[in-house]
Each structure stands twice: as structure tokens, then as C-alpha cells.
XYZ file of C-alpha atoms in Angstrom:
534
model
C -7.680 -32.793 16.048
C -8.736 -32.027 12.684
C -6.621 -31.944 9.651
C -7.332 -28.147 8.919
C -5.059 -27.414 11.639
C -5.765 -29.033 14.660
C -9.128 -27.310 15.729
C -12.669 -28.631 15.590
C -15.326 -26.030 15.451
C -18.971 -26.414 15.559
C -19.377 -28.848 19.121
C -21.678 -26.435 21.436
C -21.031 -27.147 25.132
C -24.433 -27.117 26.028
C -24.394 -30.854 24.248
C -21.678 -32.090 26.118
C -22.666 -34.193 29.483
C -23.244 -32.832 32.233
C -22.800 -33.599 35.977
C -24.181 -31.484 38.664
C -22.777 -31.719 42.479
C -22.557 -28.953 45.039
C -24.100 -26.248 42.857
C -20.857 -26.404 40.421
C -21.408 -27.750 36.646
C -18.251 -29.682 35.449
C -18.365 -29.681 31.313
C -16.786 -32.507 29.986
C -16.179 -32.558 26.564
C -15.529 -34.202 23.206
C -11.994 -34.374 21.112
C -11.287 -30.909 19.923
C -12.957 -29.165 22.197
C -11.176 -28.558 25.882
C -12.677 -28.551 29.251
C -14.102 -25.607 30.819
C -15.466 -25.176 34.052
C -19.188 -23.322 34.526
C -20.371 -21.724 37.882
C -24.064 -20.877 38.594
C -23.073 -17.400 39.805
C -25.513 -14.324 40.257
C -24.691 -11.289 38.016
C -21.195 -9.536 39.395
C -21.900 -6.621 41.683
C -21.228 -3.127 40.155
C -17.766 -1.395 41.912
C -18.688 1.459 44.463
C -18.900 4.841 42.356
C -16.355 6.206 44.213
C -13.637 3.471 43.188
C -10.441 4.894 41.500
C -11.119 6.054 38.036
C -9.259 4.347 34.838
C -6.219 6.277 33.768
C -4.305 6.459 30.473
C -0.757 5.397 31.288
C 1.077 5.315 27.856
C -0.496 7.220 24.113
C 0.852 6.563 20.720
C -0.573 7.546 17.559
C -4.270 8.984 17.259
C -5.815 8.114 20.483
C -9.110 10.086 21.985
C -10.904 10.248 25.292
C -14.575 11.329 24.806
C -15.613 13.762 28.387
C -17.381 16.391 26.747
C -16.368 16.081 23.624
C -13.695 13.695 21.562
C -10.012 15.174 22.641
C -6.610 13.587 22.011
C -5.856 11.282 24.830
C -3.063 12.563 27.201
C -0.863 10.647 29.428
C -2.541 11.020 33.558
C -5.275 11.273 31.963
C -9.205 10.142 33.398
C -11.255 8.139 31.448
C -14.697 9.071 32.312
C -17.228 8.176 29.275
C -15.248 6.289 26.113
C -11.856 6.106 24.762
C -10.967 4.970 21.246
C -8.196 4.713 18.882
C -7.472 5.354 15.377
C -3.760 4.515 14.470
C -2.448 3.873 17.515
C -2.284 2.586 20.989
C -3.295 3.783 24.608
C -2.348 1.274 27.578
C -5.086 2.333 30.795
C -4.393 1.770 34.591
C -7.248 -0.376 35.988
C -8.292 -0.074 39.337
C -7.044 -3.327 40.102
C -3.877 -3.285 39.242
C -3.678 -4.310 35.611
C -3.314 -2.660 32.803
C -5.550 -2.678 29.541
C -4.350 -1.776 25.767
C -5.985 -0.829 23.100
C -4.535 -1.680 19.752
C -5.521 0.489 16.386
C -9.167 1.123 15.300
C -11.107 0.516 19.119
C -12.793 1.748 21.518
C -14.010 0.969 24.380
C -16.835 3.022 26.932
C -17.205 2.659 30.619
C -20.155 0.571 31.968
C -20.760 0.615 35.800
C -17.187 2.525 36.189
C -15.562 -1.078 34.121
C -13.900 -0.970 31.046
C -16.921 -1.914 28.069
C -14.869 -3.369 25.383
C -16.795 -2.149 21.989
C -14.823 -2.907 18.809
C -11.345 -3.632 18.037
C -8.242 -5.547 20.271
C -7.410 -5.277 23.807
C -4.864 -7.051 26.039
C -4.575 -6.833 29.927
C -1.644 -7.489 31.491
C -2.504 -8.311 35.212
C -5.735 -8.123 37.503
C -8.830 -6.545 35.712
C -12.951 -6.295 35.738
C -14.222 -5.433 32.547
C -16.796 -6.394 29.751
C -17.479 -7.384 26.734
C -20.405 -7.995 24.838
C -22.595 -8.098 27.860
C -19.597 -11.036 29.619
C -17.976 -9.747 33.011
C -14.547 -10.573 32.709
C -12.148 -11.184 35.945
C -8.377 -11.422 34.613
C -5.743 -12.578 35.977
C -2.698 -12.809 33.684
C -2.067 -11.743 30.329
C -5.662 -12.297 28.311
C -6.467 -11.142 24.776
C -9.837 -9.968 23.376
C -10.753 -9.664 19.938
C -14.167 -7.965 19.095
C -14.317 -7.337 15.107
C -17.914 -8.720 14.601
C -17.126 -12.019 13.261
C -14.397 -12.651 16.006
C -15.711 -12.129 19.255
C -13.527 -13.993 21.394
C -11.257 -14.274 25.117
C -8.257 -15.824 24.792
C -5.494 -16.392 27.706
C -2.043 -16.267 26.579
C -1.480 -16.804 30.579
C -2.855 -17.156 33.639
C -6.860 -17.306 33.955
C -9.585 -15.288 33.439
C -13.377 -16.212 34.902
C -16.250 -15.181 32.065
C -19.548 -14.291 33.832
C -22.054 -14.671 30.867
C -26.371 -15.097 31.284
C -25.899 -16.206 34.717
C -23.098 -18.982 34.541
C -19.328 -18.606 34.966
C -16.602 -20.247 33.143
C -13.030 -20.047 34.080
C -10.696 -20.822 31.267
C -6.989 -21.307 31.579
C -3.779 -21.109 29.415
C -3.669 -22.070 26.020
C -7.681 -21.864 26.098
C -10.368 -19.472 23.958
C -13.752 -18.697 24.609
C -15.672 -17.759 21.458
C -18.857 -15.645 22.534
C -20.696 -15.871 19.497
C -20.603 -19.706 19.578
C -20.564 -20.082 23.047
C -17.213 -22.372 22.797
C -13.926 -23.043 24.296
C -11.373 -23.911 21.994
C -7.446 -24.397 22.352
C -5.501 -20.997 21.749
C -2.352 -20.931 20.256
C -1.392 -17.233 19.970
C -0.195 -16.678 16.002
C -0.471 -12.397 15.497
C 1.117 -11.055 19.401
C 0.496 -7.490 17.854
C 0.423 -6.327 21.981
C 4.176 -7.554 22.060
C 5.646 -5.057 19.903
C 6.008 -1.230 20.594
C 4.153 1.291 18.469
C 6.489 3.534 16.050
C 3.916 5.180 14.258
C 0.963 5.447 11.274
C 2.411 3.450 8.292
C 1.234 3.970 4.737
C -1.132 2.105 2.343
C -0.098 3.244 -1.536
C -2.167 3.080 -4.517
C 0.421 1.482 -6.639
C -1.550 0.610 -9.961
C -4.516 0.478 -11.377
C -6.628 -1.236 -14.349
C -10.117 0.385 -15.084
C -12.862 2.281 -13.013
C -11.374 2.944 -9.472
C -12.751 5.216 -6.911
C -11.462 6.415 -3.379
C -12.964 7.941 -0.404
C -11.452 9.487 2.393
C -13.770 11.373 4.232
C -14.490 8.172 6.355
C -18.231 9.208 5.984
C -21.898 8.276 5.565
C -22.082 8.456 2.780
C -19.158 7.764 0.898
C -17.534 11.297 -1.316
C -15.979 9.182 -3.994
C -13.649 10.490 -6.125
C -10.951 8.928 -8.981
C -7.967 7.672 -7.874
C -4.548 8.536 -8.493
C -1.004 6.646 -8.823
C 0.984 6.925 -5.810
C -2.306 8.201 -3.519
C -2.209 7.123 0.062
C -5.470 6.114 2.047
C -6.116 7.524 4.737
C -7.221 5.497 8.177
C -11.170 5.021 7.688
C -10.823 5.154 3.858
C -12.582 3.348 1.182
C -11.562 2.123 -2.239
C -13.629 0.243 -4.802
C -13.283 -0.868 -8.197
C -15.953 -0.796 -11.004
C -16.604 -4.292 -13.807
C -13.424 -5.602 -15.318
C -10.840 -3.150 -13.145
C -8.474 -4.193 -10.211
C -6.280 -1.825 -7.709
C -2.898 -2.967 -6.492
C -2.568 -1.454 -2.510
C 1.148 -1.597 -1.154
C 1.801 -1.471 2.406
C 4.458 -0.073 4.809
C 7.518 -2.837 5.077
C 6.488 -4.463 1.906
C 3.547 -6.952 0.408
C 0.084 -5.592 -1.642
C -2.850 -6.404 -2.167
C -5.282 -6.616 -5.455
C -8.588 -5.593 -5.202
C -10.394 -7.622 -7.825
C -13.023 -6.311 -10.447
C -16.573 -5.428 -8.510
C -14.951 -4.923 -4.792
C -15.049 -2.437 -1.977
C -12.173 -2.461 1.217
C -11.909 -0.337 3.786
C -8.653 0.216 5.239
C -8.983 0.080 9.539
C -5.591 0.981 9.992
C -1.461 0.400 9.398
C 0.727 0.240 12.452
C 4.746 0.987 11.809
C 6.427 -1.235 15.350
C 9.389 -2.235 16.212
C 8.774 -6.007 15.366
C 7.715 -4.831 11.574
C 4.132 -3.137 10.684
C 0.277 -4.069 11.919
C -2.198 -4.213 8.954
C -5.456 -4.057 9.658
C -8.705 -3.874 6.642
C -12.050 -4.726 5.544
C -13.321 -6.426 2.708
C -16.651 -4.881 2.375
C -17.277 -6.635 -1.193
C -15.998 -8.936 -3.757
C -12.560 -10.570 -3.633
C -9.089 -9.629 -2.916
C -5.696 -11.195 -3.958
C -2.984 -10.497 -0.959
C 0.410 -10.980 -0.674
C 2.346 -10.655 2.532
C 5.609 -9.700 2.811
C 7.330 -12.183 5.101
C 8.813 -11.158 8.617
C 7.117 -8.181 7.858
C 4.753 -7.992 10.580
C 0.881 -9.182 11.256
C -1.715 -8.964 8.499
C -5.498 -8.824 9.514
C -8.171 -8.586 6.405
C -11.749 -9.263 8.058
C -15.036 -9.907 5.675
C -18.934 -10.107 6.510
C -18.269 -14.014 7.101
C -14.691 -14.371 8.194
C -11.260 -13.048 9.041
C -7.985 -14.068 8.194
C -4.650 -13.610 10.027
C -1.197 -13.764 8.803
C 2.413 -12.960 8.986
C 3.792 -14.079 5.163
C 1.772 -15.678 2.879
C -0.069 -15.710 -0.747
C -3.901 -16.435 -0.254
C -6.527 -14.788 -1.660
C -10.219 -14.132 0.157
C -13.807 -13.517 -1.231
C -16.670 -11.278 0.823
C -18.767 -14.411 0.810
C -16.178 -16.197 2.910
C -13.804 -18.568 0.384
C -10.350 -18.263 1.153
C -7.571 -19.827 -0.565
C -4.048 -20.451 0.415
C -1.121 -20.526 -2.157
C 1.723 -20.626 -0.224
C 2.016 -20.150 3.852
C -0.833 -20.743 6.427
C -3.524 -18.335 6.899
C -5.392 -18.443 9.850
C -9.062 -17.998 10.567
C -9.878 -16.895 14.531
C -13.227 -16.894 13.609
C -13.506 -20.793 13.149
C -11.785 -21.320 16.100
C -8.106 -21.147 14.832
C -8.779 -23.282 12.006
C -5.138 -23.076 9.977
C -5.489 -23.550 6.490
C -2.358 -24.226 4.683
C -0.476 -24.008 1.154
C -2.743 -25.823 -1.376
C -5.613 -26.178 0.783
C -9.364 -23.578 0.553
C -11.859 -23.250 2.937
C -15.197 -22.807 0.640
C -17.914 -20.245 1.740
C -19.661 -23.119 3.379
C -16.924 -23.647 5.777
C -16.260 -26.544 4.917
C -12.028 -27.134 4.293
C -10.779 -28.949 1.733
C -8.367 -29.350 -1.912
C -7.346 -25.954 -3.393
C -9.064 -25.216 -6.655
C -7.835 -22.878 -8.666
C -10.091 -20.915 -11.057
C -9.656 -18.120 -13.747
C -9.133 -15.405 -11.410
C -6.665 -17.065 -9.581
C -4.930 -17.524 -12.906
C -4.843 -13.941 -13.531
C -3.528 -12.794 -10.447
C -0.999 -15.284 -10.869
C 0.141 -13.570 -13.686
C 0.130 -10.252 -12.841
C 2.070 -11.264 -9.884
C 4.591 -12.663 -12.268
C 4.961 -9.039 -14.377
C 4.595 -7.130 -11.467
C 7.981 -9.456 -9.923
C 9.946 -8.956 -13.257
C 12.724 -6.554 -13.306
C 12.141 -3.062 -14.401
C 13.204 -2.046 -18.162
C 13.352 1.669 -19.676
C 14.927 1.749 -22.903
C 14.429 4.440 -25.823
C 14.025 3.113 -28.647
C 14.002 6.147 -30.490
C 14.309 9.932 -30.745
C 13.508 12.677 -33.323
C 13.086 15.792 -32.151
C 12.626 17.324 -35.937
C 10.317 18.901 -36.550
C 8.192 17.809 -33.007
C 9.384 15.697 -30.408
C 8.695 11.574 -31.338
C 9.788 9.689 -28.501
C 9.578 5.731 -28.844
C 10.160 4.019 -25.118
C 10.427 0.161 -24.388
C 9.858 -1.086 -20.993
C 7.798 -3.661 -18.974
C 4.111 -4.164 -19.836
C 1.347 -2.857 -17.935
C 3.894 -0.024 -16.323
C 2.875 3.521 -16.159
C 5.224 5.885 -17.832
C 5.755 9.426 -17.443
C 8.349 12.034 -19.582
C 9.101 15.535 -17.354
C 10.163 18.066 -20.035
C 11.200 21.435 -18.316
C 8.319 22.267 -16.224
C 5.572 20.051 -17.870
C 4.825 16.460 -17.233
C 3.593 14.305 -19.987
C 1.873 10.699 -19.814
C 3.438 8.508 -22.572
C 0.728 6.001 -24.614
C 1.300 2.282 -25.189
C 0.421 -0.816 -26.032
C 2.322 -3.922 -25.107
C 5.861 -2.840 -23.617
C 6.113 -0.014 -26.463
C 5.044 3.139 -25.146
C 5.351 6.670 -27.476
C 5.048 10.491 -26.910
C 4.380 12.585 -29.778
C 4.635 16.528 -28.588
C 5.546 20.248 -30.041
C 8.072 22.117 -28.274
C 9.486 25.363 -28.375
C 12.829 25.792 -29.350
C 15.718 25.424 -26.538
C 17.684 23.030 -24.062
C 15.531 20.764 -22.023
C 16.149 18.209 -19.520
C 14.084 15.433 -20.797
C 13.374 12.699 -17.550
C 11.605 9.592 -18.403
C 10.445 7.911 -15.532
C 8.220 4.608 -15.846
C 6.331 3.691 -12.503
C 4.973 -0.327 -11.763
C 3.879 -1.696 -8.579
C 6.338 -1.458 -5.814
C 9.135 -0.191 -8.281
C 10.552 2.646 -9.888
C 13.138 3.473 -12.671
C 14.878 6.891 -13.795
C 16.166 7.712 -16.807
C 18.136 11.458 -17.801
C 18.649 12.925 -21.213
C 19.445 16.464 -22.636
C 17.363 17.854 -25.606
C 18.216 20.459 -27.673
C 15.121 21.869 -29.875
C 16.509 23.566 -32.785
C 14.588 24.082 -36.123
C 16.237 27.313 -37.157
C 19.496 26.945 -39.164
C 22.379 29.376 -38.180
C 22.618 32.571 -40.231
C 25.571 33.534 -42.031
C 27.014 36.029 -44.156
C 29.873 36.514 -46.481
C 30.912 39.807 -46.722
C 33.874 39.886 -48.726
C 35.548 37.576 -50.797
C 39.289 38.799 -51.588
C 41.690 36.288 -54.281
C 45.191 36.762 -54.244
C 46.978 34.526 -56.638
C 46.322 31.157 -55.229
C 44.741 32.621 -52.266
C 41.009 33.550 -51.433
C 40.422 35.026 -47.628
C 36.748 34.720 -47.195
C 35.295 36.855 -44.774
C 32.050 37.397 -42.797
C 29.268 36.380 -39.568
C 27.981 33.109 -38.431
C 25.668 32.569 -35.544
C 23.535 30.423 -34.441
C 21.133 31.026 -31.122
C 21.992 27.547 -29.769
C 25.294 26.345 -31.282
C 27.813 27.933 -29.671
C 30.161 27.206 -32.505
C 28.810 26.233 -36.327
C 30.673 24.169 -38.517
C 30.994 26.662 -41.975
C 31.484 24.504 -44.689
C 33.005 25.974 -48.518
C 33.222 23.781 -51.423
C 35.825 25.335 -54.003
C 37.226 23.255 -57.084
C 35.743 20.145 -55.881
C 37.091 20.237 -52.551
C 35.477 20.587 -49.155
C 37.202 22.594 -46.238
C 35.348 23.096 -42.731
C 35.710 25.729 -40.166
C 34.358 26.192 -36.774
C 33.288 29.910 -35.749
C 31.220 32.362 -34.137
C 31.018 35.377 -34.864
C 32.888 36.992 -37.289
C 35.540 35.249 -38.958
C 38.510 35.491 -41.775
C 39.447 32.723 -43.704
C 41.722 31.653 -46.177
C 41.628 29.219 -48.580
C 43.566 28.051 -51.434
C 42.398 28.666 -54.622
C 43.217 27.426 -58.000
C 40.678 29.439 -59.913
C 38.204 31.786 -59.976
C 35.902 31.487 -56.766
C 32.960 31.235 -58.831
C 32.019 27.690 -57.707
C 32.421 28.483 -54.706
C 29.285 27.406 -51.749
C 29.167 28.322 -48.110
C 27.144 26.641 -45.426
C 26.568 26.816 -41.710
C 25.464 23.859 -39.753
C 24.183 23.562 -36.248
C 24.323 20.818 -34.000
C 20.948 20.076 -34.392
C 21.849 19.334 -38.484
C 20.221 22.482 -39.814
C 21.598 23.439 -42.431
C 22.336 27.924 -43.165
C 23.454 28.913 -46.583
C 25.369 31.867 -47.282
C 25.238 34.211 -49.871
C 27.820 35.503 -51.634
C 28.506 39.046 -53.288
């Protein structure tokens, strides 16, 4: 048993000690490799051409059959040439009585009337015959098959499977798996039983934060059609995202968790499934590096690189396309390495060795960004000035995206550190200001009512009449945005006020001639209009 998770890799069956008796070869293996029975047999006889065809028993999400052209699969439909899934599942009835389940992003074609598994994830329950990477399989029980390029394996959950390949037959029992790339048999302990959860629909991959140059291709075609990415944009199945120098992008997943694609990296989204047990994420890191924070209790998460495949169900880890894997929290399984398990504080080097984790500057940067991401969202208006133009100062979290929606227009706030500003000329009127801070996985909104008013009230005095110690003032006051402007009269060293709208008749005490009388009108925003006395 190995210290990195209990399983050894790199032992070839052909290097084991063999004994031949009665035409049967029994293989005796060293520690860490499970014994398997190998029998020299002729190639399997193809089934008769009039055998029962494969039929679709269940279908969910995107699943297509190929007859003359690709078309959406239907229940009870026969599969004549091929079947493929997008984000979805399909269950086929096998002629022998078993059932074959295709996970998302999987494809099979027919070979002599039997399923030939091309790529993706598969599960057989019951008796069946099928092909995988040139090997012919006879199944009895529950068998899973993985074919993603770097992982080509057959694993027995229950029962057994007979594998015929290159003139030899290997029989596997429960708890064993066969690696078709290394031609080795290893112990198997199920870590990602995706086939046990019911498919509930397609999940989302959403762009939650970016820094620098980030591009996306949604066409899923060759060559890609790269476009500048937008915050909140959802990546389609088969879509790609890439970052430039000194850039990064954070992708959030249905059910929680996120991936931070590092600088000079490229990632392809294979699928995100919503299931009864959470969600299943399938990603392909084509180049560069990815920092992964997988939410616990939310289902499976698999990311494949050109050199290694990782499968987890809640952890923090980094994976590089060159094969480096670092575990900062939880456990990461490496199915392509005979189910090696990396625990917290361990790493797999690009050369394949398991060793103590060694942090570098990129790891430190991502830990800092994780701390910023998890901080409570702050949104406060520091200052607001509406004259002569709107000048808005806001404090919020660093590296946030702030927008201000005023009327029918949305403006971006510029900022450095935690200080953000907006300067904008607005027509006079009343507005609802909606401030929104967008942070990875978080949103906060603040509303405020604004009145932009640069025009003072209009006040006209039509008559002044003094009788004894009483001064009667008649006039008119109006303002476009203030319903009742404030009239202010200064007379004899004293000040009098009155809220009025339209015509008014105002009586003030007057001890002397109103030669020193001054009348002004103020609106709610502080604009002041002065009356001309008759």
C-alpha cells in the first residue's frame, strides 16, 4: 500500500511471475496490484446481424442519436449508428438484458451491433457486451467505464467483468479496476458515483470576476471565435475561456464553488449537471493553471488536463496542465494514477511523484484572493454632491465591480483600493439611484432618491401695502421640483418664513418703512431666488 492513498502504480502485469497450466495463465502480482485471471482466448464472435437492437429507455437533457443525421433521442427509439450526450443522460437497453448509462459529454457508436464506447463516462448494470478502446467486455453486475483520454479504465462496483484484449482475457471482480493505458489491474474504491444520482437538468458556469484580458469562445467550433468576456456571462457546454498575461478569471458553478483560471491559461467546459444529489462538473484544462475551490456536499467535480485527471467532492486544490497538483484542503483523487489520493499538504509533481506540498508565489496570490472573496460585502455612500453635476463617492471591497443605475442609464464607477467615484452630468429631474456592487458570488444593492435641480424658485412681488404697523405682501412663487418653496423675508433686523406655492398673501409686523425689506425663495435642494420689490 502506498502512503499517497493506498495504491501503487507502475507495476506491469507482464512483469509478474506466471505459471501456465491447462491453457490458463494465473498472474501472481506484487504488493499493491490486485491479482487478475488472464486466459488465452480467440477474439469474441460478433453477434448475429439480426440481434435485438439497442433501444433508448430513458433520456434527460441533451442526448442525440445518429441515423441519417443527429437528432434528439426519444424513449423507445432504436440506436442504429451512434449516440452522444451533451449536458444530459441516456439509458440504453442492451440485448443481453442489462442497461447502459451514458453520462454527460459522452459518445458511443455501434460495432458489430454492440456499443463501442468512444469518450466520456459510462455505467452498465446487469449483463451486457460492449467494446472500449479495442477491448471486448462481458459484464455481469455493476461496471463503470471512463474514457477521457488520460483515464481509460474499467472498474467493477459489483459482480464481475470479463475483458478480452489482444487474444487474452482478464476477469475482474468487485473492488478491481483495469487501466487500459498501462495494462495494469489495481484496487478500486468508488469516489465519484455519478450514476447513482438522478439527472435534474443543466447547471450553469458563470463568469463572476475578471482581471486583465479575458476572452471566451461560445461556438464550440474549430477554429474558436474569441470574444471579450462580460461579467455575469454564462459559458455554454463546449465553450472555452482563456486569459492573457497578468490576467485571471473566476468561474462560479451551480450549487457553489468556483475556479480561478490563472494567467495565460485556457479552459473548456464539458458539462455541468444538476442532479438529485447536487451537481456534477466536468472541465478540461487545455493549458496553464487553475485554482479550484469546490463546495463540500455539492456533488462531483472533475477537471482533466493533458497529463492528469482529478476528481474531488469538496476541497481546495491547484492543478496545472503540465501535471502538477497541489492540495490545500480536503482530498483529491487521481484516477489516471491508479486512484492515488492526495491529501491536504501533498502535491503530485509534473513528473508524477507524490511529495510534501511546496507553496509558491502563485499559491500565495490565490490565497489572498480567496480571503478577499470571502470577506463581507461593504457598500456605503461616502459623499454625494448634485451641484453643478453629480459627484458620487462610494466605499466598498477592493476589486469589486460597482455600477450606478440612474433612470434608464447604468454607469460604471471607477476606483482604486476600496474608494470608487462617479462624475456625471444629469438633466434636472427626480431619479432613483441604484448602487450595485458585484463581487464573486455576492451582490449588494443600495437605493437612494435623487433630485437634480439647478434652477432657483421664481418669486414675484405684486404689491406691498403698509397699514400702521402691518405690512401686507402679495405675490407669486413657483418651482419645478419643490412643491412648496420656502419664502424668507428680512425686515427690521428680523427674519420671517413661509412655505407657499403659487399666489400668496403674507402679513408681517412692520415698525417702520419697509425700505430694508428683502424677500428670497429657497427650494429643497438649496437653490435661492431673489424677489424684486415693486
